Amino acid sequence: MITEIGEEIPSLKEKYAHFFDIGAAVNLKTIESQQEVLEKHFNSITAENDMKPAEVQPIEGQFTFEKADHLVSFAKKNGLKMRGHTLVWHNQTPEWFFQNSNGSPAAREQLLLRMKEHIEAVMHRYKGQIYGWDVVNEAVADEGPDLYRKTKWLEIIGEDYIEKAFEYAHLADPDALLFYNDYNESVPEKREKVYQLVKSLVDKGTPIHGIGLQAHWNLTNPSLADIRTAIERYASLGLQLQLTELDISVFQHDDRRTDLTEPTSAMLEQQAERYEQLFQLIREYREVISAVTFWGAADDYTWLNDFPVKGRKNWPFLFDQNHHTKDSFWRVARF
Ligand code: HAH
């Protein structure tokens, strides 16, 4: 495909072949509607929702792998790598995990067993097809003095639920790369907590291989300096890093406007500048960053539509609604 100015559109995954994988989160709709862009520019996918506990084990012992299987065969057919998301999380996890049939809270041993069986079932099914997993997602508290987010996992099992999850995952598939994944990961206060948590795992000899920086960012936050510090800090643990859910919202955190039907040109310019600076920075860290996965592929579909503001669209990616390259794309691809 040739642009108006006669320049051929380079493939992002080819441009970045010597740096890191370029991934996209997908679902059953987007593997069809975005097939071309996925095939040309990406060499890795993640299931946006279809491998979460609520999707694969909605009822105890009843596994529903149809959607996940379909995404795995799409990856296979197109020669894409696949990362797994996610095994242990406080969200999109059915209540049955935490309860007995009479409604009373599950005991620690019961919940550990359920965790182990869940991890085994999912990882065994995709062994050899999924190279790495977000084993624990979002276990750190955003604010305040607490290190651990208050969840049922924590409440019932205690702080060692995290290391247990990694141990079970390593037993289930010793070849899989195991990640701790979180958001607000570059905010200094939370960064130090994530560092402390992961350091304690490493010090205990827990099988963990990487940290996933979700990278749900916007046009100004976090600062490049904070992103750099987070990368340096996490890398000092000797683990590999990935940006696992990258998107750059065109709205500031407290912006609630819902009137825009398309992004302003100022937004697009700022976004392009931001993407350029970000990729310049992360190219410096190619030795420690093994993959950069966007939480979507093109602006026609993003989880940020309606979140966190209902009735508001967002345009966080490198490709527009029609899958055409944005300025943001060219600033990432030309270097
Ligand atoms: C992520 N949470 C999840 O990891 C992913 O599974 C989901 O599809 C989307 C985002 C991020 C998050 C957030 O940005 C704000 C509040 C809670 C969670």
Tab-separated table of C-alpha atoms and ligand atoms in Angstrom:
chain	number	residue	atom	x	y	z
A	1	MET	CA	0.000	0.000	0.000
A	2	ILE	CA	1.308	3.459	-0.988
A	3	THR	CA	0.446	6.739	0.767
A	4	GLU	CA	-0.547	9.959	-1.018
A	5	ILE	CA	3.056	11.093	-0.918
A	6	GLY	CA	4.174	7.887	-2.587
A	7	GLU	CA	5.806	6.341	0.443
A	8	GLU	CA	5.214	2.699	1.110
A	9	ILE	CA	3.739	1.915	4.522
A	10	PRO	CA	6.343	-0.052	6.428
A	11	SER	CA	5.317	-2.975	8.582
A	12	LEU	CA	5.668	-2.059	12.227
A	13	LYS	CA	6.693	-5.551	13.251
A	14	GLU	CA	9.404	-5.541	10.589
A	15	LYS	CA	10.689	-2.117	11.617
A	16	TYR	CA	10.888	-3.353	15.204
A	17	ALA	CA	12.156	-6.852	14.457
A	18	HIS	CA	15.468	-6.136	16.186
A	19	PHE	CA	13.880	-4.328	19.103
A	20	PHE	CA	10.813	-6.087	20.509
A	21	ASP	CA	7.612	-7.820	19.506
A	22	ILE	CA	4.692	-5.620	18.543
A	23	GLY	CA	1.444	-6.974	19.952
A	24	ALA	CA	-2.261	-6.153	20.006
A	25	ALA	CA	-5.128	-7.172	22.261
A	26	VAL	CA	-7.878	-8.806	20.244
A	27	ASN	CA	-11.344	-10.306	20.504
A	28	LEU	CA	-13.484	-12.422	18.209
A	29	LYS	CA	-14.778	-9.359	16.373
A	30	THR	CA	-11.491	-7.574	15.849
A	31	ILE	CA	-9.642	-10.603	14.479
A	32	GLU	CA	-12.070	-10.267	11.601
A	33	SER	CA	-12.652	-6.528	11.357
A	34	GLN	CA	-8.965	-5.691	11.864
A	35	GLN	CA	-7.460	-8.744	10.224
A	36	GLU	CA	-5.413	-6.863	7.622
A	37	VAL	CA	-3.854	-4.429	10.006
A	38	LEU	CA	-3.133	-7.220	12.495
A	39	GLU	CA	-1.443	-9.373	9.902
A	40	LYS	CA	0.705	-6.610	8.463
A	41	HIS	CA	1.886	-4.825	11.581
A	42	PHE	CA	1.719	-7.153	14.562
A	43	ASN	CA	3.546	-10.353	15.436
A	44	SER	CA	1.827	-11.082	18.727
A	45	ILE	CA	-1.665	-11.041	20.212
A	46	THR	CA	-3.277	-11.144	23.629
A	47	ALA	CA	-6.914	-12.023	24.307
A	48	GLU	CA	-8.462	-8.805	25.591
A	49	ASN	CA	-11.051	-10.706	27.667
A	50	ASP	CA	-11.448	-14.246	26.467
A	51	MET	CA	-8.912	-15.926	28.743
A	52	LYS	CA	-9.938	-14.204	31.946
A	53	PRO	CA	-11.269	-16.426	34.751
A	54	ALA	CA	-14.889	-15.292	34.247
A	55	GLU	CA	-14.684	-16.321	30.594
A	56	VAL	CA	-12.937	-19.664	30.873
A	57	GLN	CA	-14.388	-21.007	34.119
A	58	PRO	CA	-17.711	-19.239	34.794
A	59	ILE	CA	-18.916	-22.148	36.915
A	60	GLU	CA	-16.679	-24.338	39.024
A	61	GLY	CA	-15.281	-27.159	36.915
A	62	GLN	CA	-17.056	-26.011	33.749
A	63	PHE	CA	-14.484	-24.696	31.364
A	64	THR	CA	-15.532	-22.701	28.330
A	65	PHE	CA	-12.583	-22.418	26.003
A	66	GLU	CA	-14.350	-21.881	22.654
A	67	LYS	CA	-13.539	-18.195	22.260
A	68	ALA	CA	-10.027	-18.559	23.580
A	69	ASP	CA	-9.431	-21.528	21.271
A	70	HIS	CA	-10.556	-19.465	18.326
A	71	LEU	CA	-8.045	-16.724	19.122
A	72	VAL	CA	-5.300	-19.293	19.563
A	73	SER	CA	-6.024	-20.765	16.129
A	74	PHE	CA	-6.008	-17.268	14.618
A	75	ALA	CA	-2.543	-16.761	16.097
A	76	LYS	CA	-1.363	-20.109	14.790
A	77	LYS	CA	-2.749	-19.579	11.312
A	78	ASN	CA	-1.047	-16.210	11.036
A	79	GLY	CA	2.232	-17.124	12.700
A	80	LEU	CA	1.641	-14.774	15.627
A	81	LYS	CA	2.988	-15.295	19.097
A	82	MET	CA	0.469	-15.202	21.892
A	83	ARG	CA	0.651	-14.038	25.486
A	84	GLY	CA	-1.856	-15.113	28.104
A	85	HIS	CA	-3.995	-12.716	30.148
A	86	THR	CA	-4.750	-13.429	32.965
A	87	LEU	CA	-4.774	-16.149	35.662
A	88	VAL	CA	-5.238	-14.503	39.073
A	89	TRP	CA	-7.052	-11.184	39.318
A	90	HIS	CA	-9.627	-9.497	41.581
A	91	ASN	CA	-11.786	-8.478	38.621
A	92	GLN	CA	-13.666	-10.542	36.022
A	93	THR	CA	-13.318	-13.506	38.370
A	94	PRO	CA	-16.465	-15.390	39.382
A	95	GLU	CA	-17.676	-15.292	42.969
A	96	TRP	CA	-17.742	-19.079	43.228
A	97	PHE	CA	-13.949	-19.082	43.646
A	98	PHE	CA	-14.370	-17.376	46.999
A	99	GLN	CA	-17.460	-19.118	48.344
A	100	ASN	CA	-18.654	-22.510	49.468
A	101	SER	CA	-21.904	-23.899	48.098
A	102	ASN	CA	-23.711	-22.642	51.236
A	103	GLY	CA	-22.452	-19.105	50.569
A	104	SER	CA	-19.902	-18.978	53.376
A	105	PRO	CA	-16.399	-17.804	52.491
A	106	ALA	CA	-14.042	-20.463	51.119
A	107	ALA	CA	-11.229	-21.611	53.370
A	108	ARG	CA	-7.620	-20.867	52.493
A	109	GLU	CA	-6.845	-24.430	51.407
A	110	GLN	CA	-9.979	-24.587	49.294
A	111	LEU	CA	-9.181	-21.375	47.489
A	112	LEU	CA	-5.566	-22.405	46.930
A	113	LEU	CA	-6.780	-25.653	45.404
A	114	ARG	CA	-9.182	-23.794	43.129
A	115	MET	CA	-6.427	-21.457	42.104
A	116	LYS	CA	-4.120	-24.365	41.321
A	117	GLU	CA	-6.735	-26.242	39.334
A	118	HIS	CA	-7.684	-23.161	37.361
A	119	ILE	CA	-4.088	-22.342	36.496
A	120	GLU	CA	-3.373	-25.938	35.511
A	121	ALA	CA	-6.415	-26.306	33.302
A	122	VAL	CA	-5.791	-23.094	31.406
A	123	MET	CA	-2.035	-23.410	31.066
A	124	HIS	CA	-2.119	-27.079	30.088
A	125	ARG	CA	-4.637	-26.377	27.359
A	126	TYR	CA	-2.412	-23.790	25.700
A	127	LYS	CA	1.001	-25.207	26.500
A	128	GLY	CA	3.370	-24.567	23.597
A	129	GLN	CA	0.948	-22.074	22.063
A	130	ILE	CA	1.082	-19.341	24.670
A	131	TYR	CA	4.662	-18.399	25.486
A	132	GLY	CA	3.973	-16.366	28.605
A	133	TRP	CA	1.255	-15.450	31.097
A	134	ASP	CA	0.186	-12.555	33.237
A	135	VAL	CA	0.021	-14.777	36.300
A	136	VAL	CA	-1.115	-12.121	38.754
A	137	ASN	CA	-2.771	-8.912	37.603
A	138	GLU	CA	-3.080	-5.717	39.664
A	139	ALA	CA	-2.286	-6.989	43.170
A	140	VAL	CA	-0.817	-3.718	44.444
A	141	ALA	CA	-2.860	-0.944	46.116
A	142	ASP	CA	-2.973	2.307	44.143
A	143	GLU	CA	-2.851	4.674	47.070
A	144	GLY	CA	-2.176	4.821	50.751
A	145	PRO	CA	0.297	2.921	52.855
A	146	ASP	CA	-0.893	-0.602	52.014
A	147	LEU	CA	1.249	-2.617	49.643
A	148	TYR	CA	-1.414	-5.155	48.726
A	149	ARG	CA	-4.723	-4.348	47.087
A	150	LYS	CA	-7.589	-5.518	49.267
A	151	THR	CA	-9.063	-8.484	47.410
A	152	LYS	CA	-10.714	-11.767	48.262
A	153	TRP	CA	-7.500	-13.520	47.283
A	154	LEU	CA	-5.620	-11.545	49.913
A	155	GLU	CA	-8.365	-11.762	52.502
A	156	ILE	CA	-8.785	-15.521	52.307
A	157	ILE	CA	-5.316	-16.786	51.448
A	158	GLY	CA	-3.049	-14.063	52.783
A	159	GLU	CA	-0.063	-12.344	51.207
A	160	ASP	CA	1.446	-15.562	49.920
A	161	TYR	CA	-1.338	-15.978	47.349
A	162	ILE	CA	0.903	-14.219	44.870
A	163	GLU	CA	3.890	-16.512	45.216
A	164	LYS	CA	1.552	-19.525	45.228
A	165	ALA	CA	0.096	-18.419	41.895
A	166	PHE	CA	3.577	-18.212	40.375
A	167	GLU	CA	4.566	-21.585	41.813
A	168	TYR	CA	1.461	-23.274	40.429
A	169	ALA	CA	1.977	-21.597	37.058
A	170	HIS	CA	5.577	-22.743	36.876
A	171	LEU	CA	4.562	-26.315	37.703
A	172	ALA	CA	1.769	-26.241	35.126
A	173	ASP	CA	4.054	-25.095	32.294
A	174	PRO	CA	7.747	-24.872	33.184
A	175	ASP	CA	8.482	-23.373	29.754
A	176	ALA	CA	6.126	-20.408	30.086
A	177	LEU	CA	7.404	-16.945	30.956
A	178	LEU	CA	5.599	-15.676	34.026
A	179	PHE	CA	4.722	-12.016	34.518
A	180	TYR	CA	3.446	-9.768	37.256
A	181	ASN	CA	1.267	-7.138	35.499
A	182	ASP	CA	-0.065	-3.810	36.795
A	183	TYR	CA	-1.244	-0.297	35.872
A	184	ASN	CA	-0.140	3.085	37.242
A	185	GLU	CA	3.154	1.253	37.209
A	186	SER	CA	5.125	4.412	36.369
A	187	VAL	CA	3.592	6.564	39.105
A	188	PRO	CA	6.430	6.862	41.637
A	189	GLU	CA	4.381	5.879	44.695
A	190	LYS	CA	2.944	2.753	43.108
A	191	ARG	CA	6.165	1.989	41.234
A	192	GLU	CA	7.961	1.538	44.536
A	193	LYS	CA	5.271	-0.821	45.778
A	194	VAL	CA	5.387	-2.921	42.619
A	195	TYR	CA	9.171	-2.958	42.927
A	196	GLN	CA	8.970	-4.042	46.555
A	197	LEU	CA	6.461	-6.787	45.800
A	198	VAL	CA	8.402	-8.197	42.870
A	199	LYS	CA	11.709	-7.884	44.710
A	200	SER	CA	10.289	-9.916	47.580
A	201	LEU	CA	9.227	-12.604	45.089
A	202	VAL	CA	12.649	-12.662	43.446
A	203	ASP	CA	14.395	-12.784	46.838
A	204	LYS	CA	12.279	-15.777	47.836
A	205	GLY	CA	13.218	-17.598	44.642
A	206	THR	CA	9.673	-17.462	43.267
A	207	PRO	CA	9.547	-18.385	39.569
A	208	ILE	CA	8.871	-15.003	37.945
A	209	HIS	CA	10.434	-13.852	34.712
A	210	GLY	CA	9.015	-10.475	33.921
A	211	ILE	CA	7.056	-7.389	34.838
A	212	GLY	CA	4.229	-6.168	32.648
A	213	LEU	CA	3.811	-2.405	32.572
A	214	GLN	CA	0.211	-2.025	31.448
A	215	ALA	CA	0.982	1.449	30.070
A	216	HIS	CA	-2.536	2.900	30.014
A	217	TRP	CA	-1.209	6.412	29.527
A	218	ASN	CA	-2.373	9.779	28.192
A	219	LEU	CA	-0.877	12.730	26.314
A	220	THR	CA	1.078	14.037	29.301
A	221	ASN	CA	0.992	11.452	32.065
A	222	PRO	CA	3.090	9.781	33.199
A	223	SER	CA	6.066	11.946	32.269
A	224	LEU	CA	8.796	10.441	30.121
A	225	ALA	CA	11.121	10.853	33.075
A	226	ASP	CA	8.808	8.752	35.268
A	227	ILE	CA	8.499	6.110	32.558
A	228	ARG	CA	12.284	5.949	32.259
A	229	THR	CA	12.714	5.670	36.022
A	230	ALA	CA	10.138	2.884	36.187
A	231	ILE	CA	11.909	0.941	33.435
A	232	GLU	CA	15.291	1.359	35.142
A	233	ARG	CA	13.930	0.433	38.532
A	234	TYR	CA	12.121	-2.703	37.383
A	235	ALA	CA	14.979	-3.765	35.124
A	236	SER	CA	17.327	-3.582	38.118
A	237	LEU	CA	15.565	-6.706	39.408
A	238	GLY	CA	17.070	-8.641	36.520
A	239	LEU	CA	13.699	-9.446	34.944
A	240	GLN	CA	12.469	-8.784	31.427
A	241	LEU	CA	9.907	-6.065	30.898
A	242	GLN	CA	6.992	-5.688	28.550
A	243	LEU	CA	4.540	-2.912	27.885
A	244	THR	CA	1.480	-5.129	27.985
A	245	GLU	CA	-1.567	-2.906	27.421
A	246	LEU	CA	-0.318	0.278	25.784
A	247	ASP	CA	-2.750	2.991	24.773
A	248	ILE	CA	-2.433	6.770	24.782
A	249	SER	CA	-5.755	8.353	25.657
A	250	VAL	CA	-6.348	11.785	24.131
A	251	PHE	CA	-8.092	12.898	27.342
A	252	GLN	CA	-6.593	14.061	30.597
A	253	HIS	CA	-7.529	12.071	33.663
A	254	ASP	CA	-10.102	14.620	34.916
A	255	ASP	CA	-11.469	15.592	31.467
A	256	ARG	CA	-15.139	14.564	31.284
A	257	ARG	CA	-16.111	16.126	27.940
A	258	THR	CA	-18.353	13.929	25.803
A	259	ASP	CA	-19.007	16.226	22.829
A	260	LEU	CA	-16.208	15.143	20.516
A	261	THR	CA	-17.044	12.868	17.602
A	262	GLU	CA	-13.474	12.955	16.370
A	263	PRO	CA	-10.157	13.906	17.929
A	264	THR	CA	-9.070	17.546	17.544
A	265	SER	CA	-6.013	18.223	15.431
A	266	ALA	CA	-4.226	19.458	18.542
A	267	MET	CA	-4.871	16.097	20.207
A	268	LEU	CA	-3.541	14.207	17.218
A	269	GLU	CA	-0.420	16.358	17.044
A	270	GLN	CA	0.267	15.928	20.729
A	271	GLN	CA	-0.344	12.218	20.489
A	272	ALA	CA	2.079	11.882	17.591
A	273	GLU	CA	4.723	13.793	19.517
A	274	ARG	CA	4.108	11.644	22.563
A	275	TYR	CA	4.328	8.372	20.649
A	276	GLU	CA	7.550	9.530	18.991
A	277	GLN	CA	9.166	10.368	22.317
A	278	LEU	CA	7.917	7.208	23.942
A	279	PHE	CA	9.236	4.882	21.251
A	280	GLN	CA	12.517	6.755	21.121
A	281	LEU	CA	12.812	6.072	24.828
A	282	ILE	CA	11.828	2.423	24.757
A	283	ARG	CA	14.108	1.678	21.814
A	284	GLU	CA	16.941	2.559	24.172
A	285	TYR	CA	15.785	-0.287	26.395
A	286	ARG	CA	15.514	-3.001	23.767
A	287	GLU	CA	17.796	-5.239	25.836
A	288	VAL	CA	15.252	-5.430	28.647
A	289	ILE	CA	11.943	-4.842	26.843
A	290	SER	CA	10.863	-7.973	24.997
A	291	ALA	CA	7.450	-6.885	23.713
A	292	VAL	CA	5.175	-3.873	23.370
A	293	THR	CA	1.515	-4.833	23.205
A	294	PHE	CA	-1.178	-2.267	22.458
A	295	TRP	CA	-4.542	-2.799	24.155
A	296	GLY	CA	-6.221	-2.889	20.753
A	297	ALA	CA	-4.990	-2.220	17.225
A	298	ALA	CA	-6.916	0.652	15.616
A	299	ASP	CA	-9.204	3.462	16.773
A	300	ASP	CA	-12.457	1.814	15.647
A	301	TYR	CA	-12.384	-0.326	18.782
A	302	THR	CA	-10.916	0.415	22.202
A	303	TRP	CA	-11.976	-0.467	25.736
A	304	LEU	CA	-11.596	3.294	26.384
A	305	ASN	CA	-14.817	3.972	24.470
A	306	ASP	CA	-17.237	4.567	27.348
A	307	PHE	CA	-14.524	4.085	29.969
A	308	PRO	CA	-14.114	5.800	32.346
A	309	VAL	CA	-16.586	8.340	30.878
A	310	LYS	CA	-19.830	6.956	29.449
A	311	GLY	CA	-20.741	8.127	25.964
A	312	ARG	CA	-17.228	9.254	25.133
A	313	LYS	CA	-15.096	7.876	22.330
A	314	ASN	CA	-11.305	7.755	22.462
A	315	TRP	CA	-8.605	7.464	19.801
A	316	PRO	CA	-5.587	5.965	21.490
A	317	PHE	CA	-3.774	4.007	18.748
A	318	LEU	CA	-1.474	4.355	15.732
A	319	PHE	CA	-4.200	3.509	13.195
A	320	ASP	CA	-7.426	5.455	12.770
A	321	GLN	CA	-11.019	4.201	12.582
A	322	ASN	CA	-10.494	3.169	8.973
A	323	HIS	CA	-7.210	1.489	9.814
A	324	HIS	CA	-5.257	4.199	8.025
A	325	THR	CA	-1.943	5.287	9.475
A	326	LYS	CA	-2.093	8.296	11.822
A	327	ASP	CA	0.776	10.769	12.324
A	328	SER	CA	1.402	8.766	15.467
A	329	PHE	CA	2.191	5.734	13.308
A	330	TRP	CA	4.753	7.577	11.203
A	331	ARG	CA	6.508	8.980	14.254
A	332	VAL	CA	6.883	5.462	15.615
A	333	ALA	CA	7.831	3.856	12.309
A	334	ARG	CA	10.335	6.451	10.994
A	335	PHE	CA	13.580	6.338	12.893
B	1	HAH	C1	-6.731	-3.372	32.583
B	1	HAH	N1	-7.049	-2.793	33.846
B	1	HAH	C2	-6.887	-4.886	32.613
B	1	HAH	O1	-5.643	-5.505	32.899
B	1	HAH	C3	-7.400	-5.462	31.300
B	1	HAH	O2	-7.668	-6.819	31.483
B	1	HAH	C4	-8.670	-4.771	30.861
B	1	HAH	O3	-9.150	-5.324	29.646
B	1	HAH	C5	-8.432	-3.318	30.752
B	1	HAH	C6	-7.535	-2.709	31.554
B	1	HAH	C7	-6.667	-1.432	33.998
B	1	HAH	C8	-7.487	-0.651	34.964
B	1	HAH	C9	-7.583	0.691	34.786
B	1	HAH	O4	-6.924	1.247	33.773
B	1	HAH	C10	-8.337	1.467	35.631
B	1	HAH	C11	-9.009	0.911	36.691
B	1	HAH	C12	-8.917	-0.412	36.867
B	1	HAH	C13	-8.167	-1.187	36.003
